[in-house]
Amino acid sequence: MKDKMIESLDEIKSTGLKDIEGVKTLDELEKLRVKFLGKKGKLTAVLRDMGKLSGEDRPVIGQTANEIRNSLEMEINSAKDSLGQKMKEMKMKEEDIDVTISKEELILGHRHPLLHTLEELEDLFISMGFSVVVGPEIETVENNFDALNSPENHPSRDLSDTFYINDDILLRTHTSPVQIRAMKELGAPLRIVSAGRTFRFDDVDDTHSPMFHQLEGLVVDENISMANLIHTLDIFIKELFGSDMKTRYRPHHFPFTEPSAEVDVSCLSCRGKGCELCNGTGWSMELLGCGVVHPKVLEHCGIDSEKYSGFAFGMGIDRITMVKYGIDNIRLLFENDNRFLNQF
Ligand code: PHE
Protein backbone atom coordinates (compact mmCIF):
# COMPACT_ATOMS: atom_id res chain seq x y z
CA MET A 1 0.00 0.00 0.00
CA LYS A 2 2.71 2.42 1.05
CA ASP A 3 4.83 1.72 -2.02
CA LYS A 4 1.85 2.15 -4.31
CA MET A 5 1.05 5.51 -2.70
CA ILE A 6 4.65 6.68 -3.01
CA GLU A 7 4.56 5.71 -6.65
CA SER A 8 1.32 7.67 -7.21
CA LEU A 9 2.75 10.67 -5.38
CA ASP A 10 5.93 10.58 -7.50
CA GLU A 11 3.79 10.36 -10.60
CA ILE A 12 1.76 13.42 -9.46
CA LYS A 13 4.96 15.35 -8.86
CA SER A 14 6.57 14.56 -12.20
CA THR A 15 3.46 15.11 -14.38
CA GLY A 16 2.57 18.17 -12.33
CA LEU A 17 5.97 19.77 -12.81
CA LYS A 18 5.96 18.96 -16.51
CA ASP A 19 2.47 20.36 -17.03
CA ILE A 20 3.30 23.55 -15.16
CA GLU A 21 6.37 24.07 -17.28
CA GLY A 22 4.31 23.91 -20.50
CA VAL A 23 1.62 26.31 -19.36
CA LYS A 24 0.98 29.39 -21.56
CA THR A 25 -1.65 31.44 -19.77
CA LEU A 26 -2.70 32.30 -16.23
CA ASP A 27 -6.05 30.61 -16.92
CA GLU A 28 -4.38 27.33 -17.82
CA LEU A 29 -2.19 27.58 -14.74
CA GLU A 30 -5.19 27.99 -12.43
CA LYS A 31 -6.82 24.92 -14.00
CA LEU A 32 -3.67 22.92 -13.30
CA ARG A 33 -3.63 24.11 -9.71
CA VAL A 34 -7.20 22.87 -9.21
CA LYS A 35 -6.41 19.61 -11.02
CA PHE A 36 -3.43 18.74 -8.80
CA LEU A 37 -3.88 20.59 -5.51
CA GLY A 38 -7.61 21.38 -5.33
CA LYS A 39 -10.08 19.77 -2.90
CA LYS A 40 -11.09 17.29 -5.55
CA GLY A 41 -7.60 17.19 -7.03
CA LYS A 42 -5.16 14.32 -7.59
CA LEU A 43 -3.16 14.84 -4.41
CA THR A 44 -6.25 14.82 -2.17
CA ALA A 45 -7.45 11.68 -3.96
CA VAL A 46 -4.24 9.83 -3.05
CA LEU A 47 -4.29 11.04 0.54
CA ARG A 48 -7.82 9.75 0.96
CA ASP A 49 -6.28 6.26 1.41
CA MET A 50 -4.10 7.42 4.36
CA GLY A 51 -6.44 5.69 6.77
CA LYS A 52 -5.47 2.34 5.36
CA LEU A 53 -1.80 2.86 6.22
CA SER A 54 -0.01 1.61 9.29
CA GLY A 55 0.78 4.06 12.08
CA GLU A 56 4.43 4.25 11.20
CA ASP A 57 3.90 4.66 7.43
CA ARG A 58 1.34 7.47 7.81
CA PRO A 59 3.80 10.29 8.78
CA VAL A 60 6.22 9.23 6.05
CA ILE A 61 3.53 9.47 3.37
CA GLY A 62 2.18 12.64 4.98
CA GLN A 63 5.56 14.29 4.80
CA THR A 64 6.18 13.20 1.23
CA ALA A 65 2.74 14.52 0.24
CA ASN A 66 3.49 17.85 1.94
CA GLU A 67 6.79 18.17 0.18
CA ILE A 68 5.13 17.51 -3.17
CA ARG A 69 2.39 20.03 -2.42
CA ASN A 70 5.02 22.60 -1.47
CA SER A 71 7.15 22.08 -4.51
CA LEU A 72 4.13 22.15 -6.87
CA GLU A 73 2.89 25.30 -5.14
CA MET A 74 6.28 26.93 -5.50
CA GLU A 75 6.42 26.06 -9.18
CA ILE A 76 2.91 27.36 -9.71
CA ASN A 77 3.75 30.63 -7.96
CA SER A 78 6.94 31.20 -9.91
CA ALA A 79 5.13 30.31 -13.17
CA LYS A 80 2.44 32.80 -12.19
CA ASP A 81 5.07 35.52 -11.67
CA SER A 82 6.85 34.90 -14.95
CA LEU A 83 3.58 34.60 -16.92
CA GLY A 84 2.36 37.84 -15.36
CA GLN A 85 5.60 39.53 -16.33
CA LYS A 86 5.40 38.17 -19.86
CA MET A 87 1.79 39.41 -20.31
CA LYS A 88 2.77 42.82 -19.01
CA GLU A 89 5.63 43.03 -21.48
CA MET A 90 3.35 42.00 -24.36
CA LYS A 91 0.83 44.64 -23.41
CA MET A 92 3.54 47.28 -23.16
CA LYS A 93 4.77 46.31 -26.61
CA GLU A 94 1.25 46.53 -28.07
CA GLU A 95 0.68 49.96 -26.62
CA ASP A 96 4.13 51.19 -27.40
CA ILE A 97 4.37 54.64 -28.97
CA ASP A 98 7.68 55.79 -30.27
CA VAL A 99 7.55 59.52 -29.76
CA THR A 100 10.82 59.98 -31.60
CA ILE A 101 9.48 58.66 -34.93
CA SER A 102 8.77 61.63 -37.23
CA LYS A 103 5.24 61.46 -38.63
CA GLU A 104 4.42 61.57 -42.31
CA GLU A 105 4.45 65.13 -43.53
CA LEU A 106 0.95 66.54 -43.87
CA ILE A 107 0.63 68.37 -47.17
CA LEU A 108 -1.84 71.24 -46.96
CA GLY A 109 -3.54 72.35 -50.15
CA HIS A 110 -4.51 75.89 -50.99
CA ARG A 111 -6.98 77.78 -53.11
CA HIS A 112 -6.81 77.29 -56.86
CA PRO A 113 -5.67 80.53 -58.57
CA LEU A 114 -9.06 80.74 -60.33
CA LEU A 115 -10.99 80.53 -57.08
CA HIS A 116 -8.58 83.01 -55.57
CA THR A 117 -9.32 85.52 -58.35
CA LEU A 118 -13.05 84.84 -58.15
CA GLU A 119 -13.12 85.55 -54.43
CA GLU A 120 -10.97 88.63 -54.82
CA LEU A 121 -13.37 90.00 -57.46
CA GLU A 122 -16.42 89.22 -55.34
CA ASP A 123 -14.82 90.87 -52.30
CA LEU A 124 -14.10 94.02 -54.31
CA PHE A 125 -17.69 94.28 -55.46
CA ILE A 126 -19.03 93.49 -51.99
CA SER A 127 -16.95 96.42 -50.71
CA MET A 128 -18.72 98.59 -53.31
CA GLY A 129 -22.14 97.57 -52.01
CA PHE A 130 -22.95 94.68 -54.37
CA SER A 131 -24.60 91.45 -53.20
CA VAL A 132 -23.45 88.06 -54.46
CA VAL A 133 -26.12 85.84 -56.04
CA VAL A 134 -25.85 82.45 -57.73
CA GLY A 135 -27.53 80.93 -60.76
CA PRO A 136 -27.62 77.45 -62.31
CA GLU A 137 -25.15 76.24 -64.93
CA ILE A 138 -27.96 74.46 -66.76
CA GLU A 139 -30.28 77.20 -68.03
CA THR A 140 -33.35 77.75 -70.12
CA VAL A 141 -33.01 79.11 -73.64
CA GLU A 142 -35.45 81.79 -72.45
CA ASN A 143 -33.09 83.07 -69.70
CA ASN A 144 -29.88 82.59 -71.65
CA PHE A 145 -31.04 84.18 -74.94
CA ASP A 146 -34.69 85.29 -75.36
CA ALA A 147 -35.00 87.39 -72.20
CA LEU A 148 -31.62 88.92 -73.05
CA ASN A 149 -33.00 90.23 -76.33
CA SER A 150 -30.80 87.86 -78.38
CA PRO A 151 -32.52 87.45 -81.76
CA GLU A 152 -33.28 84.01 -83.22
CA ASN A 153 -30.56 84.44 -85.82
CA HIS A 154 -27.81 85.51 -83.39
CA PRO A 155 -24.66 83.45 -84.03
CA SER A 156 -24.14 82.65 -80.32
CA ARG A 157 -27.41 80.67 -80.43
CA ASP A 158 -26.01 78.40 -83.11
CA LEU A 159 -25.62 74.67 -82.45
CA SER A 160 -21.94 75.08 -83.27
CA ASP A 161 -21.54 77.60 -80.45
CA THR A 162 -23.78 76.25 -77.69
CA PHE A 163 -24.28 72.96 -75.82
CA TYR A 164 -28.04 72.25 -76.03
CA ILE A 165 -29.59 69.61 -73.81
CA ASN A 166 -32.87 69.89 -75.71
CA ASP A 167 -34.65 72.68 -77.61
CA ASP A 168 -35.34 74.63 -74.41
CA ILE A 169 -32.44 73.76 -72.07
CA LEU A 170 -28.71 74.38 -72.46
CA LEU A 171 -25.43 74.84 -70.62
CA ARG A 172 -25.35 78.61 -70.06
CA THR A 173 -23.07 80.37 -72.52
CA HIS A 174 -22.51 83.33 -70.20
CA THR A 175 -23.49 84.44 -66.68
CA SER A 176 -25.95 87.03 -68.03
CA PRO A 177 -29.02 84.79 -67.43
CA VAL A 178 -28.40 85.39 -63.72
CA GLN A 179 -29.29 89.06 -64.43
CA ILE A 180 -32.67 87.86 -65.67
CA ARG A 181 -33.26 85.62 -62.65
CA ALA A 182 -32.27 88.40 -60.24
CA MET A 183 -34.52 91.00 -61.90
CA LYS A 184 -37.48 88.60 -62.07
CA GLU A 185 -37.08 87.48 -58.46
CA LEU A 186 -35.86 90.63 -56.71
CA GLY A 187 -37.10 93.50 -58.95
CA ALA A 188 -35.61 97.01 -58.78
CA PRO A 189 -33.51 98.58 -57.34
CA LEU A 190 -30.75 96.00 -57.61
CA ARG A 191 -26.98 95.74 -57.23
CA ILE A 192 -25.65 92.21 -57.72
CA VAL A 193 -22.68 90.20 -58.95
CA SER A 194 -22.70 86.53 -59.86
CA ALA A 195 -19.79 84.29 -60.80
CA GLY A 196 -19.49 80.77 -62.08
CA ARG A 197 -18.87 78.30 -64.90
CA THR A 198 -19.96 78.98 -68.46
CA PHE A 199 -19.83 76.79 -71.56
CA ARG A 200 -19.25 77.29 -75.29
CA PHE A 201 -18.53 74.96 -78.17
CA ASP A 202 -14.90 76.12 -78.40
CA ASP A 203 -11.91 74.03 -79.42
CA VAL A 204 -9.18 74.05 -76.79
CA ASP A 205 -6.22 76.29 -77.57
CA ASP A 206 -3.93 78.49 -75.48
CA THR A 207 -6.71 80.98 -74.71
CA HIS A 208 -9.93 78.98 -75.26
CA SER A 209 -11.64 76.22 -73.33
CA PRO A 210 -15.20 74.85 -73.75
CA MET A 211 -15.65 75.47 -70.02
CA PHE A 212 -14.60 78.81 -68.58
CA HIS A 213 -15.61 81.24 -65.84
CA GLN A 214 -17.34 84.60 -65.85
CA LEU A 215 -18.34 87.20 -63.34
CA GLU A 216 -21.44 89.21 -64.10
CA GLY A 217 -22.53 92.48 -62.53
CA LEU A 218 -25.84 94.34 -62.68
CA VAL A 219 -27.04 97.61 -61.21
CA VAL A 220 -30.65 98.75 -61.67
CA ASP A 221 -31.89 101.98 -60.12
CA GLU A 222 -33.29 105.41 -61.00
CA ASN A 223 -31.03 107.63 -63.14
CA ILE A 224 -28.38 104.99 -63.86
CA SER A 225 -26.26 105.88 -66.91
CA MET A 226 -23.09 104.99 -68.78
CA ALA A 227 -21.26 107.45 -66.50
CA ASN A 228 -22.07 105.31 -63.44
CA LEU A 229 -20.85 102.24 -65.32
CA ILE A 230 -17.51 103.79 -66.29
CA HIS A 231 -16.96 105.20 -62.80
CA THR A 232 -17.69 101.84 -61.13
CA LEU A 233 -15.51 99.80 -63.49
CA ASP A 234 -12.64 102.30 -63.31
CA ILE A 235 -12.58 102.05 -59.52
CA PHE A 236 -12.77 98.27 -59.78
CA ILE A 237 -9.85 98.02 -62.25
CA LYS A 238 -7.67 100.35 -60.17
CA GLU A 239 -8.43 98.38 -57.01
CA LEU A 240 -7.65 95.10 -58.76
CA PHE A 241 -4.54 95.99 -60.75
CA GLY A 242 -3.22 99.23 -59.22
CA SER A 243 -4.06 102.93 -59.27
CA ASP A 244 -1.89 103.64 -62.32
CA MET A 245 -4.12 101.46 -64.53
CA LYS A 246 -5.93 103.18 -67.39
CA THR A 247 -9.13 101.94 -69.03
CA ARG A 248 -10.38 102.28 -72.58
CA TYR A 249 -14.02 101.79 -73.61
CA ARG A 250 -14.40 100.60 -77.21
CA PRO A 251 -17.91 100.66 -78.72
CA HIS A 252 -19.23 97.14 -79.21
CA HIS A 253 -22.51 95.31 -79.66
CA PHE A 254 -24.38 93.08 -77.21
CA PRO A 255 -28.10 92.43 -77.80
CA PHE A 256 -28.95 93.04 -74.13
CA THR A 257 -27.15 96.38 -73.64
CA GLU A 258 -27.35 99.68 -75.53
CA PRO A 259 -24.91 101.36 -75.74
CA SER A 260 -22.38 98.56 -75.30
CA ALA A 261 -18.62 98.58 -74.92
CA GLU A 262 -15.61 96.38 -74.53
CA VAL A 263 -13.05 97.46 -71.96
CA ASP A 264 -9.29 97.31 -72.36
CA VAL A 265 -6.91 98.07 -69.48
CA SER A 266 -3.24 99.08 -69.49
CA CYS A 267 -0.90 96.17 -70.17
CA LEU A 268 0.01 94.71 -66.80
CA SER A 269 3.51 93.88 -67.88
CA CYS A 270 4.65 97.30 -69.17
CA ARG A 271 1.83 99.24 -67.49
CA GLY A 272 1.02 101.12 -70.69
CA LYS A 273 4.44 101.84 -72.19
CA GLY A 274 4.23 99.15 -74.86
CA CYS A 275 6.06 95.82 -74.76
CA GLU A 276 6.28 92.45 -76.50
CA LEU A 277 3.32 91.03 -74.56
CA CYS A 278 0.93 93.78 -75.71
CA ASN A 279 2.46 94.03 -79.21
CA GLY A 280 3.62 97.51 -78.35
CA THR A 281 0.06 98.81 -77.88
CA GLY A 282 0.29 99.31 -74.10
CA TRP A 283 -3.17 97.68 -73.69
CA SER A 284 -4.50 94.31 -72.43
CA MET A 285 -7.46 93.72 -74.73
CA GLU A 286 -11.08 92.78 -74.08
CA LEU A 287 -11.01 92.27 -70.36
CA LEU A 288 -14.70 93.11 -69.94
CA GLY A 289 -17.95 93.48 -71.86
CA CYS A 290 -20.46 96.01 -70.59
CA GLY A 291 -23.25 98.41 -71.39
CA VAL A 292 -26.47 100.10 -70.35
CA VAL A 293 -29.20 97.50 -69.94
CA HIS A 294 -31.55 97.45 -72.95
CA PRO A 295 -35.05 98.70 -71.95
CA LYS A 296 -36.55 95.60 -73.57
CA VAL A 297 -34.62 93.42 -71.08
CA LEU A 298 -35.91 95.44 -68.12
CA GLU A 299 -39.51 95.30 -69.40
CA HIS A 300 -39.24 91.56 -70.05
CA CYS A 301 -38.44 91.11 -66.35
CA GLY A 302 -41.33 93.31 -65.21
CA ILE A 303 -39.24 96.41 -64.42
CA ASP A 304 -40.59 99.81 -65.51
CA SER A 305 -37.99 101.07 -68.01
CA GLU A 306 -39.38 104.63 -67.80
CA LYS A 307 -38.57 104.79 -64.11
CA TYR A 308 -35.52 102.55 -63.92
CA SER A 309 -32.36 102.07 -65.93
CA GLY A 310 -29.31 99.95 -65.33
CA PHE A 311 -25.85 98.91 -66.36
CA ALA A 312 -24.33 95.46 -66.65
CA PHE A 313 -20.89 94.03 -67.17
CA GLY A 314 -19.34 90.62 -67.63
CA MET A 315 -15.73 89.50 -67.41
CA GLY A 316 -13.75 86.30 -67.93
CA ILE A 317 -12.28 85.15 -64.64
CA ASP A 318 -9.87 82.82 -66.45
CA ARG A 319 -8.64 85.70 -68.61
CA ILE A 320 -8.15 87.98 -65.59
CA THR A 321 -6.32 85.22 -63.73
CA MET A 322 -4.02 84.68 -66.71
CA VAL A 323 -3.27 88.40 -67.08
CA LYS A 324 -2.78 88.79 -63.33
CA TYR A 325 -0.35 85.89 -62.91
CA GLY A 326 1.28 86.00 -66.35
CA ILE A 327 -0.11 82.58 -67.37
CA ASP A 328 0.07 82.08 -71.14
CA ASN A 329 -1.90 78.84 -71.48
CA ILE A 330 -5.48 78.39 -70.22
CA ARG A 331 -5.06 74.59 -70.12
CA LEU A 332 -2.81 74.99 -67.08
CA LEU A 333 -5.81 76.20 -65.09
CA PHE A 334 -7.73 72.96 -65.64
CA GLU A 335 -5.09 70.23 -65.75
CA ASN A 336 -4.59 70.11 -61.97
CA ASP A 337 -0.88 69.60 -62.31
CA ASN A 338 0.66 70.22 -58.89
CA ARG A 339 3.93 71.38 -60.38
CA PHE A 340 1.94 74.33 -61.75
CA LEU A 341 -0.50 74.82 -58.88
CA ASN A 342 2.16 74.74 -56.15
CA GLN A 343 3.54 78.04 -57.46
CA PHE A 344 0.54 79.93 -56.12
N1 PHE B 1 -22.48 88.25 -71.55
C1 PHE B 1 -21.44 88.94 -72.28
C2 PHE B 1 -20.46 87.90 -72.84
O1 PHE B 1 -20.47 86.78 -72.39
C3 PHE B 1 -20.70 89.93 -71.42
C4 PHE B 1 -21.57 91.04 -70.99
C5 PHE B 1 -22.21 91.01 -69.79
C6 PHE B 1 -21.72 92.17 -71.80
C7 PHE B 1 -23.00 92.04 -69.37
C8 PHE B 1 -22.51 93.19 -71.41
C9 PHE B 1 -23.14 93.15 -70.20
O2 PHE B 1 -19.70 88.19 -73.72
Short mmCIF file of C-alpha atoms and ligand atoms in Angstrom, two decimals, residues 173-174 176 179 200 214 216 254 256-257 289-291 312-314, ligand 1:
data_model
loop_
_atom_site.label_atom_id
_atom_site.label_comp_id
_atom_site.label_asym_id
_atom_site.label_seq_id
_atom_site.Cartn_x
_atom_site.Cartn_y
_atom_site.Cartn_z
CA THR A 173 -23.07 80.37 -72.52
CA HIS A 174 -22.51 83.33 -70.20
CA SER A 176 -25.95 87.03 -68.03
CA GLN A 179 -29.29 89.06 -64.43
CA ARG A 200 -19.25 77.29 -75.29
CA GLN A 214 -17.34 84.60 -65.85
CA GLU A 216 -21.44 89.21 -64.10
CA PHE A 254 -24.38 93.08 -77.21
CA PHE A 256 -28.95 93.04 -74.13
CA THR A 257 -27.15 96.38 -73.64
CA GLY A 289 -17.95 93.48 -71.86
CA CYS A 290 -20.46 96.01 -70.59
CA GLY A 291 -23.25 98.41 -71.39
CA ALA A 312 -24.33 95.46 -66.65
CA PHE A 313 -20.89 94.03 -67.17
CA GLY A 314 -19.34 90.62 -67.63
N1 PHE B 1 -22.48 88.25 -71.55
C1 PHE B 1 -21.44 88.94 -72.28
C2 PHE B 1 -20.46 87.90 -72.84
O1 PHE B 1 -20.47 86.78 -72.39
C3 PHE B 1 -20.70 89.93 -71.42
C4 PHE B 1 -21.57 91.04 -70.99
C5 PHE B 1 -22.21 91.01 -69.79
C6 PHE B 1 -21.72 92.17 -71.80
C7 PHE B 1 -23.00 92.04 -69.37
C8 PHE B 1 -22.51 93.19 -71.41
C9 PHE B 1 -23.14 93.15 -70.20
O2 PHE B 1 -19.70 88.19 -73.72
#
